[in-house]
Coordinates of C-alpha atoms in Angstrom, one line a residue:
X1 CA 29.5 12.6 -35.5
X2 CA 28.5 9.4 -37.1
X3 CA 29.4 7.3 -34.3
X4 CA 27.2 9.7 -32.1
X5 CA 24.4 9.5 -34.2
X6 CA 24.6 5.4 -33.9
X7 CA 24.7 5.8 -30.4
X8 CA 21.7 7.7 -30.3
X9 CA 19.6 5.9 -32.6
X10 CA 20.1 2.6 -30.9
X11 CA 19.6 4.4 -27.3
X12 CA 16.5 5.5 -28.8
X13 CA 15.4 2.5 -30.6
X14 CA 16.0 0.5 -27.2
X15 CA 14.1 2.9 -24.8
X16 CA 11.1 3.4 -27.4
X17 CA 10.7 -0.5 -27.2
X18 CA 10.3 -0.4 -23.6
X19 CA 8.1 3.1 -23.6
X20 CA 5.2 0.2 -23.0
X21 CA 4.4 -1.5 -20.0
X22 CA 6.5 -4.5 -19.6
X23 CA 4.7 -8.2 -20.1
X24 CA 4.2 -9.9 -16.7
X25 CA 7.5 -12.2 -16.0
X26 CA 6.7 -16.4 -16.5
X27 CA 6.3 -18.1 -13.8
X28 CA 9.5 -19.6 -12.0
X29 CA 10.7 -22.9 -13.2
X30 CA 13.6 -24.0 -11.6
X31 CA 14.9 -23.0 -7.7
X32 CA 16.7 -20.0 -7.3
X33 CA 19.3 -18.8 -4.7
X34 CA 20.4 -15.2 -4.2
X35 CA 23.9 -15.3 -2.0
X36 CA 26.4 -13.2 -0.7
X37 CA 23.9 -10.0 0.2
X38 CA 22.7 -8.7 3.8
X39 CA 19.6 -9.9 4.2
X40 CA 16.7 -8.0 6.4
X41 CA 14.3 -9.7 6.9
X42 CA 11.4 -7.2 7.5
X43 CA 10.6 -8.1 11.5
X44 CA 13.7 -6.4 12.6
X45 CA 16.2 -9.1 11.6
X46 CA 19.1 -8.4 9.9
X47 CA 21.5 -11.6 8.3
X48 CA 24.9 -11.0 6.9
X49 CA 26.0 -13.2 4.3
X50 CA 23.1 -14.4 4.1
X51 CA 21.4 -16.7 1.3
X52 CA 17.6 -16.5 -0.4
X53 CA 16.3 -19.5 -1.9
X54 CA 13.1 -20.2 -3.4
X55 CA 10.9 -22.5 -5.7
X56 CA 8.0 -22.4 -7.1
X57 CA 7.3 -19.0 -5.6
X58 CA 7.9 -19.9 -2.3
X59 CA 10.8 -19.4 -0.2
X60 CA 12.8 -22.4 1.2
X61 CA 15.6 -21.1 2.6
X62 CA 16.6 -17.4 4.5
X63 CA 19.6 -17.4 6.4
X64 CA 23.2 -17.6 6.9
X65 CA 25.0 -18.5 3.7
X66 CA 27.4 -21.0 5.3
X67 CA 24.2 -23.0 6.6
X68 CA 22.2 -23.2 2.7
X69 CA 22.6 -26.9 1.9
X70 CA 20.6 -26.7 -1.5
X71 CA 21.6 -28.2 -4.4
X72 CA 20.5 -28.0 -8.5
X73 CA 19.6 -24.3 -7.6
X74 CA 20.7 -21.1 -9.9
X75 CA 22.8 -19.4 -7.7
X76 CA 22.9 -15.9 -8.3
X77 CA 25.9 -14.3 -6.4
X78 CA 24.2 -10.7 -4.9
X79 CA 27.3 -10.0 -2.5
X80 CA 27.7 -6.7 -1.2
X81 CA 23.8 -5.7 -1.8
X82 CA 20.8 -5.8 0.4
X83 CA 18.0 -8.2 0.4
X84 CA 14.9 -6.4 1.5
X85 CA 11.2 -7.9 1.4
X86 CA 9.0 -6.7 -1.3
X87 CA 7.1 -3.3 0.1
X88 CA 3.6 -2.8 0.3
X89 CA 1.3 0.0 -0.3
X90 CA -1.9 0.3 1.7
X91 CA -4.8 3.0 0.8
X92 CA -4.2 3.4 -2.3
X93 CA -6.0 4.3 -6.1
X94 CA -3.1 2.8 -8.3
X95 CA -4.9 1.3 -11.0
X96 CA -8.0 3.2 -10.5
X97 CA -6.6 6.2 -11.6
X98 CA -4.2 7.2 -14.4
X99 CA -4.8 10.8 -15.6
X100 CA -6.6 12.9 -13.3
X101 CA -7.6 15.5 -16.1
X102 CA -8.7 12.8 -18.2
X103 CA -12.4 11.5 -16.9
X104 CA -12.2 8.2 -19.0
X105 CA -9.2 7.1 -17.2
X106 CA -10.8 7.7 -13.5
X107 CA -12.6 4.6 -12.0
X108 CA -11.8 5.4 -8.0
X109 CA -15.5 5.9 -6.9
X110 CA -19.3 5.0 -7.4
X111 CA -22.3 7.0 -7.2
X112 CA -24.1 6.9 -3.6
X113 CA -23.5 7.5 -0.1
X114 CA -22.8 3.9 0.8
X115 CA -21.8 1.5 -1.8
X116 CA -20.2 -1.2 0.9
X117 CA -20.8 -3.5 -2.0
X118 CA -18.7 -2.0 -4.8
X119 CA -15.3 -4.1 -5.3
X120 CA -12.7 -1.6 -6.4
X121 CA -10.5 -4.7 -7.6
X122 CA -13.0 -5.3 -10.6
X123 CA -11.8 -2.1 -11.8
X124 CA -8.4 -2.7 -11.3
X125 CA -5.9 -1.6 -14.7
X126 CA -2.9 -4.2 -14.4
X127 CA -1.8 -1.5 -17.8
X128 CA -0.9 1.2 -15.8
X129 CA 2.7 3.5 -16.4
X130 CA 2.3 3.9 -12.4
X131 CA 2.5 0.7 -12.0
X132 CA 6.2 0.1 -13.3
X133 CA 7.5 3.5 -11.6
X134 CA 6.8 2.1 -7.9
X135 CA 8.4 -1.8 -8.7
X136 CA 11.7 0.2 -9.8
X137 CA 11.5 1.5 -6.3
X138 CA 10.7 -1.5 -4.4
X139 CA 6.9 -1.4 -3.8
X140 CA 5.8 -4.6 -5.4
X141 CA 2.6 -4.6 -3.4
X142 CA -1.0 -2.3 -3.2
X143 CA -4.1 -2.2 -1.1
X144 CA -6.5 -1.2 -4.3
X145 CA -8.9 1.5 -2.3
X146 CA -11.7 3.0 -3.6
X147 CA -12.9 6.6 -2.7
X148 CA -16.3 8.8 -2.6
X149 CA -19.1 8.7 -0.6
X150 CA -19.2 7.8 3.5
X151 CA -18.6 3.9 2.8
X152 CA -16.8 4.1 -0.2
X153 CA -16.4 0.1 -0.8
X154 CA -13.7 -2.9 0.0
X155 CA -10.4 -3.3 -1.0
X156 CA -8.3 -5.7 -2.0
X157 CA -4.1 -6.5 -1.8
X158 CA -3.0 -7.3 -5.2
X159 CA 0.8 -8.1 -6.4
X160 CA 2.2 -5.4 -9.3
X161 CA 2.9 -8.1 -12.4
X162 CA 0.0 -9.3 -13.7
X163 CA -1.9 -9.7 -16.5
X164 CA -5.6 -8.8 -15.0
X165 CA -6.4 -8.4 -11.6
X166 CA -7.4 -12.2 -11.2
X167 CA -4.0 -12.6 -12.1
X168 CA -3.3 -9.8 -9.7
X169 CA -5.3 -11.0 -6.1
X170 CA -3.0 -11.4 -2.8
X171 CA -6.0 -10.9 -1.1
X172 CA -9.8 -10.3 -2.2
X173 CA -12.0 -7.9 -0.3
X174 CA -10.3 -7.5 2.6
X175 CA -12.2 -4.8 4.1
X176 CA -14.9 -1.7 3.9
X177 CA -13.5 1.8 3.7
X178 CA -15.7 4.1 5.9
X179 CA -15.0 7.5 5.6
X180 CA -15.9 9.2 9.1
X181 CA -17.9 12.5 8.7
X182 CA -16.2 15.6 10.0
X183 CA -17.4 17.1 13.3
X184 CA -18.4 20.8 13.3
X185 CA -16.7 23.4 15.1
X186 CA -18.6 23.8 18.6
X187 CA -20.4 27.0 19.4
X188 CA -21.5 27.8 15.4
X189 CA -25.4 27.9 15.8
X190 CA -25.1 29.7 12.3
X191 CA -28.2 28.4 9.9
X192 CA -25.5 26.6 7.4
X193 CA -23.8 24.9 10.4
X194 CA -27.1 24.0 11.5
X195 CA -27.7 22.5 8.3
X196 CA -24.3 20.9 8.2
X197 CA -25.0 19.4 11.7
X198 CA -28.5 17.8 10.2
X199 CA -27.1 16.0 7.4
X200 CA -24.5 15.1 9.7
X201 CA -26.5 13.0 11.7
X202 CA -28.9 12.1 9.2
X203 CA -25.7 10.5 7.5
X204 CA -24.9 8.4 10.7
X205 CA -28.8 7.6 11.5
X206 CA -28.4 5.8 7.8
X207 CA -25.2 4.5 8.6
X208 CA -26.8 2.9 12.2
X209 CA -29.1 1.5 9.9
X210 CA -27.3 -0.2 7.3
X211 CA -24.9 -2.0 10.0
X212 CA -28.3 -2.9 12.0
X213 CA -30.3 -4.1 9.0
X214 CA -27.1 -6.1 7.7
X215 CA -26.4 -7.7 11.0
X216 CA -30.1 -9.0 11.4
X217 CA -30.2 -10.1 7.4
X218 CA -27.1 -12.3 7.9
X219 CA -28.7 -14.1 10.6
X220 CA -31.5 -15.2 8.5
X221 CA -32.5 -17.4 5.8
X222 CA -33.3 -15.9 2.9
X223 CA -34.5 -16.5 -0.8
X224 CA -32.8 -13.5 -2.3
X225 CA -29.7 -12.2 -1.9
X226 CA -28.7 -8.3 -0.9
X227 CA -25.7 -7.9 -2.4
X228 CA -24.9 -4.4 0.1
X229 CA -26.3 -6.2 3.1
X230 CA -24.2 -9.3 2.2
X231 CA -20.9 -7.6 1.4
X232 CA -21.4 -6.2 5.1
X233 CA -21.0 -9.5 6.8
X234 CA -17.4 -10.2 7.4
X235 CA -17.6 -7.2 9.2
X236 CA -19.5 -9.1 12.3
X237 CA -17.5 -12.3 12.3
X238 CA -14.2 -10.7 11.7
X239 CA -13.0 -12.2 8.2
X240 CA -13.1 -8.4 7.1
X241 CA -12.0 -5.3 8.4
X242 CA -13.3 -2.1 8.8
X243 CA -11.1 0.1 7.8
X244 CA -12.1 3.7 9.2
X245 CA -11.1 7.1 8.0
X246 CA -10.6 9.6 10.0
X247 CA -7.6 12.2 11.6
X248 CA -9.1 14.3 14.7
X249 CA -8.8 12.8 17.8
X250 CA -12.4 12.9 18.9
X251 CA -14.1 11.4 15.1
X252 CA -11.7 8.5 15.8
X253 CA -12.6 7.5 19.2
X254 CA -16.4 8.7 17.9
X255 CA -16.0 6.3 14.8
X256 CA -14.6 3.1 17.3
X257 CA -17.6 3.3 19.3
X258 CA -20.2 3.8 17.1
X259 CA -18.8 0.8 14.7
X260 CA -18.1 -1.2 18.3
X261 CA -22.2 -0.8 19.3
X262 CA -22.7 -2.4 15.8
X263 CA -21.2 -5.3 16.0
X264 CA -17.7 -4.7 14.1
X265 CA -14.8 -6.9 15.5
X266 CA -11.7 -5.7 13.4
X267 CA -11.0 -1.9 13.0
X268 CA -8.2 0.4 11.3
X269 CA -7.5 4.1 11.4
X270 CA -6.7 5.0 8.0
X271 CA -5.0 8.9 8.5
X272 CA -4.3 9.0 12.3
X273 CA -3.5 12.6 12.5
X274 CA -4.6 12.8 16.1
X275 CA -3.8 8.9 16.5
X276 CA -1.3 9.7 19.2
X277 CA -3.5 12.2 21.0
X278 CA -5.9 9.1 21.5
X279 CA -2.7 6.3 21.5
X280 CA -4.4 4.7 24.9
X281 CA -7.4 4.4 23.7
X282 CA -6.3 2.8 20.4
X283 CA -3.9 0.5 22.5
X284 CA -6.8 -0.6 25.0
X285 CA -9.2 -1.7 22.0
X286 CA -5.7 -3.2 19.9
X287 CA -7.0 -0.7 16.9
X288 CA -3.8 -1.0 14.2
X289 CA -3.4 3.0 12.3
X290 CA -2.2 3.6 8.6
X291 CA -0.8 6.8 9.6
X292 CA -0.8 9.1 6.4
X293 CA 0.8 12.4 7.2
X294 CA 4.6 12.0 7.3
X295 CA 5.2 14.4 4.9
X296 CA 2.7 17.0 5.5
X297 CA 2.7 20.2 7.5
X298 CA 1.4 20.0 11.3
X299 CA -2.0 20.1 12.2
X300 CA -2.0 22.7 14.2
X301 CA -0.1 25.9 14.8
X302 CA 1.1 25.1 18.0
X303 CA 3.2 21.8 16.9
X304 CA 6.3 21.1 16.7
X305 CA 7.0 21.5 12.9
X306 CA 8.7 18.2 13.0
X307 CA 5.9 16.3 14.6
X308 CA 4.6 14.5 11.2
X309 CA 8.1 13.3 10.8
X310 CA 8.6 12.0 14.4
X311 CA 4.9 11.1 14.3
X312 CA 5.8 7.2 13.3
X313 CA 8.8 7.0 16.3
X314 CA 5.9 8.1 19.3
X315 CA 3.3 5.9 18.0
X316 CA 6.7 2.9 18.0
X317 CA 7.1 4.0 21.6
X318 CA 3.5 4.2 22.2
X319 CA 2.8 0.5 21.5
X320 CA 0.4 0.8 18.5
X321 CA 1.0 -1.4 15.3
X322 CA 1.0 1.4 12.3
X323 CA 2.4 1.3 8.9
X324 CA 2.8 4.4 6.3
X325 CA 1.3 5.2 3.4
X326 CA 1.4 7.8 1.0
X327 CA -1.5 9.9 -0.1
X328 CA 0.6 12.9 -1.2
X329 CA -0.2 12.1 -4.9
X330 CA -0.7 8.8 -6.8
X331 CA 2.3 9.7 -9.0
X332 CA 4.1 10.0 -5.7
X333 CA 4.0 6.3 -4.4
X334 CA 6.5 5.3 -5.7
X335 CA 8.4 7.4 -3.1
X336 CA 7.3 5.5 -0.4
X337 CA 10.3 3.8 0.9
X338 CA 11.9 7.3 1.5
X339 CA 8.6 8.2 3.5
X340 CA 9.8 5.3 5.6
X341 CA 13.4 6.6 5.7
X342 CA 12.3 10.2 6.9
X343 CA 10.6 8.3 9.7
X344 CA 13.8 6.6 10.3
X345 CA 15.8 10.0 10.3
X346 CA 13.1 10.9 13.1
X347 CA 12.8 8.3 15.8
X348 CA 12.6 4.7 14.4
X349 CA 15.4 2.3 13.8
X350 CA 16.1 1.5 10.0
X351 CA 14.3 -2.2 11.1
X352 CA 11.5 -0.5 12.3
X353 CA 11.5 2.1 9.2
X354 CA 11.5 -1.0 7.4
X355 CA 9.0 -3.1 8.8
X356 CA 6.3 0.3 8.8
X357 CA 6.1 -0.1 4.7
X358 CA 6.7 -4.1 4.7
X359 CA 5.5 -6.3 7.6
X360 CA 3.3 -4.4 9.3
X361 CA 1.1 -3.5 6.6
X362 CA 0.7 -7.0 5.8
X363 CA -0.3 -7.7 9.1
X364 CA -3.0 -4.9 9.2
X365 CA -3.9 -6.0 5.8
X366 CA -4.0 -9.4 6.7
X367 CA -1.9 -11.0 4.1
X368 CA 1.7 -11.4 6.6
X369 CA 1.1 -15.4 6.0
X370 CA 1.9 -14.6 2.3
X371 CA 4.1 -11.1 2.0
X372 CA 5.7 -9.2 4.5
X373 CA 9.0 -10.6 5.4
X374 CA 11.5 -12.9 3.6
X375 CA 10.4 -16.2 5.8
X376 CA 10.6 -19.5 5.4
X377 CA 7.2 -20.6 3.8
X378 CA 6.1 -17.1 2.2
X379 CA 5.4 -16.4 -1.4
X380 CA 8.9 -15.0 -2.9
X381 CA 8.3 -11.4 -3.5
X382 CA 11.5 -9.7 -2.6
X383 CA 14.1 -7.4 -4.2
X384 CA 17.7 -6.5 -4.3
X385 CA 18.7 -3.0 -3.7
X386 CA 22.8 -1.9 -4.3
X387 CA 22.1 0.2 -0.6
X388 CA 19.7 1.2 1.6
X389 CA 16.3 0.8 -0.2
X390 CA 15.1 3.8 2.0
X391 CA 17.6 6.5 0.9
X392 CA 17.0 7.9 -2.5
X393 CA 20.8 8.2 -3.1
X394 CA 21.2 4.6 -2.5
X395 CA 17.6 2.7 -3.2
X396 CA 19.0 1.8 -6.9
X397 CA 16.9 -1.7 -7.0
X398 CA 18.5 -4.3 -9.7
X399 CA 16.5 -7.5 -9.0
X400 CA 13.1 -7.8 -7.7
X401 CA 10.8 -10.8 -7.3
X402 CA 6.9 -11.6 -7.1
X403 CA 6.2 -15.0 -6.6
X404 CA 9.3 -15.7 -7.4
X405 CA 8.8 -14.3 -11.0
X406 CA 12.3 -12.4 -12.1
X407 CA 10.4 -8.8 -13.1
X408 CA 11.5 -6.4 -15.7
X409 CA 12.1 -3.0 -14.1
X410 CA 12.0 -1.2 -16.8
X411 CA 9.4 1.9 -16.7
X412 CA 8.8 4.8 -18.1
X413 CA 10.6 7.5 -16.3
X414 CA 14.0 5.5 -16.8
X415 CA 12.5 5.6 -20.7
X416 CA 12.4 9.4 -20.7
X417 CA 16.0 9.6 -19.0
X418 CA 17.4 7.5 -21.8
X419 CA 15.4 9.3 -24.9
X420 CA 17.4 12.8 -23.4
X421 CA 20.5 11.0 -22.3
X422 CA 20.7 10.1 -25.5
X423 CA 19.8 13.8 -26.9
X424 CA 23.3 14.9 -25.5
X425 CA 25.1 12.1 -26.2
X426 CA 24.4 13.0 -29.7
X427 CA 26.1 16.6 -29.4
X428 CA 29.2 15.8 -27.9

């Protein structure tokens, strides 16, 4: 008994220490090599044997084993595990939320209709006990999105070990999250759908507006600045992205045009229930979809119950770029790499599974010159998983990487399983 009483006390002592978030790793300071592991790459490559160097946060070497000829490196022998790039997380409010119950710990959304010029990032809690749940699982990457309103604000891609969200920045202010207004149901000439139908386009005579009135303010010169005209102007020279909400087929090919007749040069679907329904269209005006619904119920009673899960596999064959996110519940993201393995059990390859939740975000995020893929030249934000990093049996992740910065995967579920562990442990 008194052995089993040690044996809980110091399980509990050590899991109470790490109860906290952990302190952001230091930065790398000598060259690292990870050897002996299968390496995929995140574009549909796949090494064996492969060997993962990096310095200075920066990856200088990904390939064959045999062919690394790097010396005065710490070589860290990962044979028989998988090398996987470091996943990302688009559309998300890690960071802006913690407790939903809890008011003080909300910061997702603004006051107002169109706040184009609030920066979601600003708000950004590096603190969070989400945050450490999703780097145990591989995400080690978020698209910070703010909600409410019809423009709710811009994003920004930040890396998951930081100490503030300077700290944090991939990318600042990527893009403007419009939220598309829902069309009414055809034939209702009831007075509320009437009303409903006013405020509808009174919404998107205000929207015209605001895109019209930023478009002309940017071309002139001007003594003061309008900070939600301003924050509007990578939308007309294509440095930002608009990125447009919206799931029924006809708002989405609505929403294209009406932000096409403004001016807007880089557009993506965020939801794409429907995005298959209107695939050529997306295809003919090269419109990229963060499809949302993989595990949610069909649309409509018609489908095939399976569509949401073969939904990633048509839109592969289909031709559209797309990557997954998961808007389930924020406590849920860190099941996002089994989102992506669903898909693969329904139509994709486990590359392409791979790539929906790695390198194709960053290319619709516009960060795959930094993140992505384990390349040559990229920063070193990667992981090693003992299996397949998109089966929950086997995802059991014992390195991971942010800029080459060796990260502490402790969090606070694997807290809770020690404390109880322990518990029992103490009454055999």
């Amino acid at each position: 008994m008194k052995r089993a009483a040690a044996l809980f006390a110091s399980v509990l002592l050590s899991a109470t220490a790490w109860a906290q978030v952990p302190v952001p790793a230091a930065k790398q300071t000598k060259p690292t090599v990870l050897v002996g592991a299968t390496l995929h790459v995140g574009n549909g490559q796949v090494i064996e044997q492969a060997a993962v160097a990096f310095d200075n946060g920066k990856i200088t070497y990904a390939g064959p084993a045999t062919s690394f000829k790097g010396t005065a490196h710490e070589t860290v022998n990962v044979a028989g595990k998988h090398i996987y790039p470091g996943l990302i997380l688009p559309n998300s409010q890690l960071g802006l939320t913690e407790i939903e119950s809890v008011r003080a710990t909300l910061d997702q959304r603004e006051v107002g209709n169109f706040n184009p010029h609030v920066r979601s990032v600003v708000a950004y809690n590096t603190d969070s006990d989400i945050t450490p749940t999703l780097r145990s699982n591989g995400v080690l990457l978020a698209q910070v999105t703010p909600v409410g309103g019809m423009v709710s604000g811009s994003s920004s891609v930040v890396q998951l070990d930081a100490w503030n969200w300077e700290d944090a920045l991939v990318k600042a202010d990527g893009g403007i999250h419009l939220r598309w207004p829902s069309m009414l149901v055809a034939g209702d000439n009831s007075p509320a759908a009437q009303q409903r139908k006013q405020a509808r386009d009174n919404a998107l005579n205000e929207l015209e507006t605001l895109l019209g009135d930023a478009s002309v303010y940017l071309k002139q010169s001007r003594d003061r600045e309008n900070l939600k005209l301003n924050s509007l102007g990578g939308l007309f020279d294509g440095s930002k992205r608009l990125f447009l909400h919206a799931d029924y087929g006809k708002e989405i090919v609505e929403g294209v045009r009406f932000a096409k007749k403004a001016g807007v040069k880089n557009i993506v679907i965020v939801g794409g229930g429907d995005a298959l329904v209107v695939a050529d269209f997306l295809k003919e005006n090269n419109i990229p979809v963060i499809y949302s619904g993989v595990h949610a119920l069909p649309a409509r009673a018609g489908d095939d119950v399976y569509l949401p899960y073969k939904m990633p596999g048509l839109l592969q064959q289909a031709g559209i770029l797309f990557c997954l996110d998961y808007d389930a519940s924020l406590h849920g993201t860190r099941n996002l790499p089994f989102i992506a393995g669903t898909a693969a059990a329904f139509g994709l390859t486990k590359e392409q599974a791979l790539s929906s939740v790695s390198l194709n975000a960053a290319k619709i995020l516009g960060v795959e010159d930094k993140v992505g893929s384990v390349e040559v030249g990229k920063d070193a934000t990667l992981l090693v998983s003992e299996g397949d990093l998109l089966d929950m049996r086997t995802n059991k992740v014992g390195l991971a990487f942010i800029q080459g910065r060796k990260l502490n995967l402790t969090d606070k579920q694997q807290y809770l399983y020690e404390k109880f562990n322990g518990k029992y442990e103490q009454g055999k």
